[in-house]
Coordinates of C-alpha atoms and ligand atoms in Angstrom, one line a residue:
X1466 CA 63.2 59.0 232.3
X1467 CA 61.6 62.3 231.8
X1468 CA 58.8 63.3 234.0
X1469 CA 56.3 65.5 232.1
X1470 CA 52.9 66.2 233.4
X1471 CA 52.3 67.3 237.1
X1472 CA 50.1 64.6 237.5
X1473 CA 52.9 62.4 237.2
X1474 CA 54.9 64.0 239.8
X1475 CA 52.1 63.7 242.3
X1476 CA 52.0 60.2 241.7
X1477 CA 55.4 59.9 242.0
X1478 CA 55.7 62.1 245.5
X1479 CA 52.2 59.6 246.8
X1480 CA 53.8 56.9 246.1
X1481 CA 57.1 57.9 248.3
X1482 CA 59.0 56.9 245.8
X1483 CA 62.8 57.5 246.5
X1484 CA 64.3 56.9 243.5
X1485 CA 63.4 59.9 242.1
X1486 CA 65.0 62.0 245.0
X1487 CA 66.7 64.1 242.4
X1488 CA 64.5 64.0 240.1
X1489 CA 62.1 67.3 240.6
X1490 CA 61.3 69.0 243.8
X1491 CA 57.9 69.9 245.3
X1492 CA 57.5 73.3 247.0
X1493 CA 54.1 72.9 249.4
X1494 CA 52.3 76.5 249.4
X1495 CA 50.7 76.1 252.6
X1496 CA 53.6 75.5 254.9
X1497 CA 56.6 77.0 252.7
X1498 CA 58.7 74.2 252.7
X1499 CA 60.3 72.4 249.9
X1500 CA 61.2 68.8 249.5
X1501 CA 62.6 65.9 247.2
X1502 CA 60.3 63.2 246.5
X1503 CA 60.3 60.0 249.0
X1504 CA 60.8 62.6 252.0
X1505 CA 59.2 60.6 255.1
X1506 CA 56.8 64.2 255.8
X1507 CA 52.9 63.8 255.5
X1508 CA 51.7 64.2 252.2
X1509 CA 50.6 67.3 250.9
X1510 CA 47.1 68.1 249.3
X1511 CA 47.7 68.2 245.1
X1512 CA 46.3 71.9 245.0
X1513 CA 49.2 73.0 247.7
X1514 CA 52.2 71.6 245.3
X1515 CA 54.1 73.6 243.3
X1516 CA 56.9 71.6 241.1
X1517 CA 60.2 72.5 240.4
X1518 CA 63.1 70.9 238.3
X1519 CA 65.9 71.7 240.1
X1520 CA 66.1 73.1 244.0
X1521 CA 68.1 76.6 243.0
X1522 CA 63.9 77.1 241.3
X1523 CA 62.4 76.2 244.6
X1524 CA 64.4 78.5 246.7
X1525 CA 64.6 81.2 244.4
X1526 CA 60.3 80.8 244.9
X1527 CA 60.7 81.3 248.2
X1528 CA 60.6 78.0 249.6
X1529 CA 62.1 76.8 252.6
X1530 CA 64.1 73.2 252.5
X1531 CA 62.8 70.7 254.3
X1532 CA 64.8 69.9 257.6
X1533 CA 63.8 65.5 257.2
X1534 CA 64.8 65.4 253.3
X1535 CA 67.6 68.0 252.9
X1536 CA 65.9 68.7 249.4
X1537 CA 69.2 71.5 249.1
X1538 CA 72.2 69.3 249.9
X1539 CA 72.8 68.2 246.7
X1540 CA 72.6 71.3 244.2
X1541 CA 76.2 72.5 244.9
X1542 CA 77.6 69.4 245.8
X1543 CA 80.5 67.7 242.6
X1544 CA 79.0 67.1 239.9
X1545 CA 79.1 62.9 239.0
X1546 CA 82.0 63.6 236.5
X1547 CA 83.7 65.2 239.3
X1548 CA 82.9 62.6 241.7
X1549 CA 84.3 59.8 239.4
X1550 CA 87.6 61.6 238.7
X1551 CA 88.0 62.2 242.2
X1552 CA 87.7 58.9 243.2
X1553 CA 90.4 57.9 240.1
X1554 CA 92.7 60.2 241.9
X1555 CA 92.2 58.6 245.5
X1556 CA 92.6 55.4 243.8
X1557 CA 96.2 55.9 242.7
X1558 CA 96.9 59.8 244.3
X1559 CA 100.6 58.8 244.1
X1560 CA 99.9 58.5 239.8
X1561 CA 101.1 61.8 237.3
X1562 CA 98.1 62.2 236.1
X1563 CA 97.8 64.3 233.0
X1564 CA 95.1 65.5 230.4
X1565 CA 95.6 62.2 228.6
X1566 CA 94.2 60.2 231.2
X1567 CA 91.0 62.1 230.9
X1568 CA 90.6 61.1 227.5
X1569 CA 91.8 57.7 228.5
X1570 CA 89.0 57.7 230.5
X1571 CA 86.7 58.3 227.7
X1572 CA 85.9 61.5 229.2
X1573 CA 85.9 65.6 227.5
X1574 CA 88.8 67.1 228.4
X1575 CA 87.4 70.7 227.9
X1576 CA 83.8 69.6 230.2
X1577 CA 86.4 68.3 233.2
X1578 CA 88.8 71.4 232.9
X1579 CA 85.7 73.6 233.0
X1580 CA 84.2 71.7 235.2
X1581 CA 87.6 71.4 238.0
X1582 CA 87.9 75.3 237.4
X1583 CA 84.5 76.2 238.6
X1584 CA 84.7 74.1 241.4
X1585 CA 87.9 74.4 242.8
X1586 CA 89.5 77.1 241.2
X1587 CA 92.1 74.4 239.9
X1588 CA 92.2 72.1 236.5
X1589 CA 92.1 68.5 236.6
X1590 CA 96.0 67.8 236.2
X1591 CA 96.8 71.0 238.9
X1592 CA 94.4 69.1 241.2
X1593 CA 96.1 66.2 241.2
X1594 CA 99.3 67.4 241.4
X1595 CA 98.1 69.6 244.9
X1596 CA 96.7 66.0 245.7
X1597 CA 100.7 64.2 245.1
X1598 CA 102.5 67.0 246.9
X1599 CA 99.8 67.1 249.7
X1600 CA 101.2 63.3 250.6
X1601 CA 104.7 64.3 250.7
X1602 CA 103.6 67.2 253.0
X1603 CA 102.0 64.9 255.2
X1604 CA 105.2 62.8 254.8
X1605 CA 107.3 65.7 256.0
X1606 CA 104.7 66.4 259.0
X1607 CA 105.0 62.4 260.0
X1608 CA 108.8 63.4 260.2
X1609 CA 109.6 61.8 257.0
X1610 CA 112.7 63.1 255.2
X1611 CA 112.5 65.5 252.5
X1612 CA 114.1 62.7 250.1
X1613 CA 111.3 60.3 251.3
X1614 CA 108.3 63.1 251.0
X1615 CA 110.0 63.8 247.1
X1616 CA 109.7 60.1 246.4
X1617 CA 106.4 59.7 247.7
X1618 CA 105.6 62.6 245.2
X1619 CA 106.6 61.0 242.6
X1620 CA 110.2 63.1 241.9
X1621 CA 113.3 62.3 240.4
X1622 CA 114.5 65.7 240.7
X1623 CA 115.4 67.2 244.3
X1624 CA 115.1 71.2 242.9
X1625 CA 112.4 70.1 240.7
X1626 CA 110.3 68.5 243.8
X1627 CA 111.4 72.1 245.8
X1628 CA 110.2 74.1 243.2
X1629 CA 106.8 72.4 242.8
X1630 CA 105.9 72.5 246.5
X1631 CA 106.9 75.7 246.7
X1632 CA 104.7 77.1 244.1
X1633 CA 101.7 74.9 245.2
X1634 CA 102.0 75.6 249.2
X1635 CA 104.0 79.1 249.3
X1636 CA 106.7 77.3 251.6
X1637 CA 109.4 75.0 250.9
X1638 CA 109.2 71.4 252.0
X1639 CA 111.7 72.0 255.3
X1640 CA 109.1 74.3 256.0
X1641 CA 105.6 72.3 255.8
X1642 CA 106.8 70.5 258.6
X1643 CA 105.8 73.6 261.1
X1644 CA 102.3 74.7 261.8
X1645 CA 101.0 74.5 258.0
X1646 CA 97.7 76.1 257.0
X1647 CA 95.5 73.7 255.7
X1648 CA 92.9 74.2 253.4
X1649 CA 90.0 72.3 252.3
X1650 CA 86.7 72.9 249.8
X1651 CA 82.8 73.2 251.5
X1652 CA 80.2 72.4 249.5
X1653 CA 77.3 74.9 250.1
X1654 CA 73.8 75.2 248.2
X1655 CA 75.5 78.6 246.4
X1656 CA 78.8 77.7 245.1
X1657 CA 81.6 75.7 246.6
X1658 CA 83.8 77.5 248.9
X1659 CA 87.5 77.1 249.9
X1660 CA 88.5 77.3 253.8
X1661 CA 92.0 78.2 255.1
X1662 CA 92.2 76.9 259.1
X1663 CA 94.7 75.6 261.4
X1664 CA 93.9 73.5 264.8
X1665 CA 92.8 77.3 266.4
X1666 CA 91.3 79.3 263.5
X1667 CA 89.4 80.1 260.6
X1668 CA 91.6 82.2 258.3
X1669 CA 89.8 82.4 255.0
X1670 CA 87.0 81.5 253.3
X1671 CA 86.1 82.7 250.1
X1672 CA 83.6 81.2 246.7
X1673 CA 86.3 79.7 244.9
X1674 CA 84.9 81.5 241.9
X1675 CA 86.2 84.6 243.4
X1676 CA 88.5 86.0 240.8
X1677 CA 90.9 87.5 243.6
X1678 CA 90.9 84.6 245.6
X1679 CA 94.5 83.7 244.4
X1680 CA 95.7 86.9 245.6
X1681 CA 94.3 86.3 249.0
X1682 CA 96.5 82.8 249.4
X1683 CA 99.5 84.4 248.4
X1684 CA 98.6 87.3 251.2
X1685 CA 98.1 84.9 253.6
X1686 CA 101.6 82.7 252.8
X1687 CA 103.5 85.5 253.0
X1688 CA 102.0 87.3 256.2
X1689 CA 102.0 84.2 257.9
X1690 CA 105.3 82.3 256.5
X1691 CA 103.7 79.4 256.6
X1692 CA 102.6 76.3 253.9
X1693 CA 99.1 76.0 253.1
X1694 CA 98.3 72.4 252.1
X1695 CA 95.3 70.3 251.8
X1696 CA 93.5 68.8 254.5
X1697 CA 91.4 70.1 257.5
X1698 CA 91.1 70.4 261.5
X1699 CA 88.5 70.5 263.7
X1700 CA 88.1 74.1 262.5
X1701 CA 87.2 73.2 259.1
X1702 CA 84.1 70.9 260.4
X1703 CA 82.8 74.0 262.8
X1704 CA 82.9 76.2 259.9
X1705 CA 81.4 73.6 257.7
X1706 CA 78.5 72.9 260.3
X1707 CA 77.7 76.4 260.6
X1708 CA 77.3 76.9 257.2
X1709 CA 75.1 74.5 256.4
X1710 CA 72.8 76.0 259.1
X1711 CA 73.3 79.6 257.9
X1712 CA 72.3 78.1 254.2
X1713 CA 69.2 76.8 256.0
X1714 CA 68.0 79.7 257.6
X1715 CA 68.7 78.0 261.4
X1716 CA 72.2 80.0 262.0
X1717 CA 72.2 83.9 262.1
X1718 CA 75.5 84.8 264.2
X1719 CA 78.8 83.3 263.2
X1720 CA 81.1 81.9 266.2
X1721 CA 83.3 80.1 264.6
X1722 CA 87.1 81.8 265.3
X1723 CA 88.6 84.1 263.8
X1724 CA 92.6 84.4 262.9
X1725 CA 93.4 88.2 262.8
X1726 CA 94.7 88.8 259.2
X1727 CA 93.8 92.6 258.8
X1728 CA 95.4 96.1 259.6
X1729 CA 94.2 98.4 262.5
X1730 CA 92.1 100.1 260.2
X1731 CA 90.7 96.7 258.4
X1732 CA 89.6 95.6 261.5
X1733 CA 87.8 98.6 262.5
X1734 CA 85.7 98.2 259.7
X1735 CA 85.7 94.3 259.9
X1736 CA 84.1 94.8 263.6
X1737 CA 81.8 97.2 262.4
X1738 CA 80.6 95.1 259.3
X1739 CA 79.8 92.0 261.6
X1740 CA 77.7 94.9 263.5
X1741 CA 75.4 94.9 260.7
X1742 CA 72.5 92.5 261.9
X1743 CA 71.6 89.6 259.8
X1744 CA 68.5 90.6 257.0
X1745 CA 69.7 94.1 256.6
X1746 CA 71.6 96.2 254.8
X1747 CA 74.2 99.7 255.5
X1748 CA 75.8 101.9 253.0
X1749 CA 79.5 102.8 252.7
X1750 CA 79.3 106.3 253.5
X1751 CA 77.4 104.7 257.0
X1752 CA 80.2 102.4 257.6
X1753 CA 82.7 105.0 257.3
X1754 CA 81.1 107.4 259.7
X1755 CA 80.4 104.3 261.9
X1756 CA 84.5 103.8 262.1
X1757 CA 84.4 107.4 262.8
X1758 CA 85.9 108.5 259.3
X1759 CA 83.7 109.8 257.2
X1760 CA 85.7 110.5 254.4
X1761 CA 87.4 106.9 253.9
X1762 CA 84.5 105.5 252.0
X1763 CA 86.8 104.4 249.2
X1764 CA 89.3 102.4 252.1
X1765 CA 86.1 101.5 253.5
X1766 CA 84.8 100.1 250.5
X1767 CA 88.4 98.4 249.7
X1768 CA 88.6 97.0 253.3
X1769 CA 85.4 95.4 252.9
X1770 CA 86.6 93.9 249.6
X1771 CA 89.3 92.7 250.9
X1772 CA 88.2 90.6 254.3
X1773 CA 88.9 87.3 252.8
X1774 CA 85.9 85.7 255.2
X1775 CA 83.1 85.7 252.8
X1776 CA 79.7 85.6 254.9
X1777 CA 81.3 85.2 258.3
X1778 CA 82.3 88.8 257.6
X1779 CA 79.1 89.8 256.2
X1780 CA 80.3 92.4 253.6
X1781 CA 77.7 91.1 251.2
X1782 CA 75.2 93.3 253.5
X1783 CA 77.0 96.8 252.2
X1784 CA 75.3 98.8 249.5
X1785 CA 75.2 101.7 247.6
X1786 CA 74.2 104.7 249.2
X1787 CA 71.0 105.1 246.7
X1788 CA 69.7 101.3 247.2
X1789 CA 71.9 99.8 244.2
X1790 CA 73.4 96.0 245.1
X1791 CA 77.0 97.9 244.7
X1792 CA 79.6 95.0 243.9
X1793 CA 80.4 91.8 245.5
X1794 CA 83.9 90.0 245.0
X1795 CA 81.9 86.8 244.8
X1796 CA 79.2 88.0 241.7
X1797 CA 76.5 90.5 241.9
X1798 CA 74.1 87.6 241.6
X1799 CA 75.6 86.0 245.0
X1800 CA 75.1 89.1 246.7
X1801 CA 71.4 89.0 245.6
X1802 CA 71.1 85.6 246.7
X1803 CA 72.6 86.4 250.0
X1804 CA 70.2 88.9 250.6
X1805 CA 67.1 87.2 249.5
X1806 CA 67.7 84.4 251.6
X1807 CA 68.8 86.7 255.5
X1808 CA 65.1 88.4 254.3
X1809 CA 63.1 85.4 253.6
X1810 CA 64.7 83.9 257.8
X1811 CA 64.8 87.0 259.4
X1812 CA 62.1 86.1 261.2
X1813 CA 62.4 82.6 261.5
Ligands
LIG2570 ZN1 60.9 66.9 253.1

C-alpha cells in the first residue's frame, strides 16, 4: 500500500511497526539521524520528523543513518529481480542458462540484462556462465583434473572449455590451479563495487559502473599471470567491513592491505593522494609539486585515474585547480557524493 499523508507515517513510526521498514524513512531534525520505521530508538517528537521515500533522499538531506536500524543497508543492495535469479542460478549453477530461461521465468529480458549490467558489469547469461566456470576452477584448485573441472562446467569440448575459461579468468585452466585472484562484488549504499584480493591483499576495487573497469582486470591478469575467478578471502571481508564503516561516517583511514600494482612514479603519487586528509580536497598542479614535479600534471592527473582502488586511494578528493569537481572515473555525481558525505563526518 501507498502511504500518503505524513500523518500516516507518524502513525506508522509510533506504532513501531516493522513491516514497513522499507517503506519511507524518517530523518529526526534534532539529532541528525535517519531511520526506517520499527527502529527500537525512542520516539521522536512529530515536529522533529522529516519524511523521505527512499534513503539516497535522507542522506542527500544531510542526515546521518542510524547505527540500531541500519536505515542505509538496503538502498544499494540487488534489487528482488536480482535476488531471485541469483538464487535460480545457485539452485542449478551447473545449468547453461540462457536468455530463454529469463523469459521462461516469466521475467523481461531487457529489465534483467539492464539490471545484471548495472550491477555487476555482466548480463545475466555472462553471469552465469562466470558462475559454471567458477566451479570447475574450484575443481582444478581441489586438484581435480582439467577433464573433471570441463565436465563439471558443463563441456563437451576440451578447446572449447580452454577457450571459455581463458577469456572469463585471463589464465588457462592448468593455470587457476596456482595462486588465483579472486574477486567478489560489495554492496555499498553508492553503487555496488567489485574487489580483486588474494589470502594477503587487496588489489582492486572499483564501482563496477566504471567504464574502464574492464581494462583494469585485463592489467591486472597480465601483470600478475595469474587467473582471477570468483570467490573471496579473508581480505575481501576486511575490505567489506571497512567500507561499510567509511559509508557510515565511523571509518576515516583505510588499513586494509595493499598489493603494489603501480609504477615508481604511480606510487609516488598514490602515496601522496592517501596524504590528502579525509573531508578535504587538493588540486593537480598541488599533487604534482607535492611529488616534486611540477610540470607532470597531465601524468599526475592519469596516475590518479588509473589507481584501480577507488576510495581506499582517495583520488575522488583531487580537483580542479579553480574549485571545479574535475572528473571522476566512477561519475561526476559519485565524486560529489563522496565529498558531501567526508564533509558532513569530518568532525564526527
Ligand atoms: Zn534507527
Amino acid at each position: 500500500m501507498k502511504i500518503q499523508t505524513d500523518a500516516e507515517r507518524y502513525l506508522i513510526l509510533s506504532r513501531r511497526d516493522k513491516s514497513y521498514a522499507d517503506a519511507f524513512f524518517v530523518g529526526v531534525k534534532t539529532t541528525g539521524i535517519f531511520c526506517r520505521p520499527g527502529c527500537p530508538a525512542r520516539l521522536p517528537k512529530v515536529e522533529n520528523c522529516e519524511f523521505y521515500d527512499d534513503a539516497k533522499s535522507a542522506l542527500k538531506a544531510g542526515f546521518r543513518a542510524c547505527k540500531r536500524c541500519h536505515p542505509a543497508s538496503h538502498f544499494g543492495e540487488a534489487s528482488a529481480l536480482i535476488k531471485q535469479l541469483i538464487g535460480e542460478i545457485e539452485n542449478q549453477p551447473e545449468k547453461r542458462w540462457s536468455e530463454a530461461d529469463i523469459k521462461i521465468l516469466g521475467l523481461d529480458p531487457s529489465t534483467v540484462r539492464r539490471q545484471f549490467k548495472k550491477r555487476f558489469g555482466l548480463t545475466f547469461t555472462q553471469y552465469a556462465r562466470q558462475r559454471r566456470l567458477g566451479l570447475a576452477a574450484q575443481d582444478l584448485m581441489k586438484g581435480e583434473s582439467v577433464i573433471n573441472a570441463q565436465l563439471t562446467a558443463g563441456y563437451e569440448s576440451a578447446s572449447a572449455f580452454r577457450k571459455a575459461f581463458s577469456d572469463t579468468f585471463g589464465a588457462a585452466p592448468t593455470q587457476a590451479a596456482a595462486k588465483p585472484l579472486y574477486i567478489d562484488w560489495i554492496t555499498t549504499p553508492l553503487a555496488p563495487m567489485l574487489a580483486i584480493c588474494d589470502e594477503a591483499h587487496l588489489y582492486m576495487l572499483e564501482f563496477t559502473v566504471r567504464k574502464n573497469m574492464e581494462r583494469g582486470f585485463t592489467k591486472l591478469r597480465k601483470t600478475y599471470g595469474r587467473a582471477v575467478i570468483p570467490g573471496r578471502t579473508p581480505i575481501t571481508d576486511n575490505i567489506e567491513t571497512e567500507l561499510k564503516a567509511y559509508f557510515d561516517g565511523s571509518l576515516k583511514k583505510f588499513e586494509t592491505p595493499l598489493a603494489p600494482t603501480g609504477t615508481d612514479f604511480q606510487n609516488q603519487v598514490w602515496k601522496a593522494l592517501c596524504d590528502i586528509p579525509y573531508g578535504t580536497t587538493c588540486a593537480y598542479s598541488d599533487l604534482a609539486i607535492a611529488v616534486g614535479n611540477e610540470k607532470a600534471v597531465r601524468a599526475v592527473a592519469s596516475s590518479n585515474a588509473n589507481n584501480g582502488l577507488a576510495l581506499i586511494i582517495p583520488c575522488h578528493r583531487v580537483i580542479s585547480k579553480g574549485g571545479g569537481l574535475g572528473g571522476y572515473a566512477g561519475g561526476v555525481d559519485k565524486k560529489k557524493w563522496l565529498l558531501d558525505h567526508e564533509k558532513r563526518h569530518l568532525g564526527a
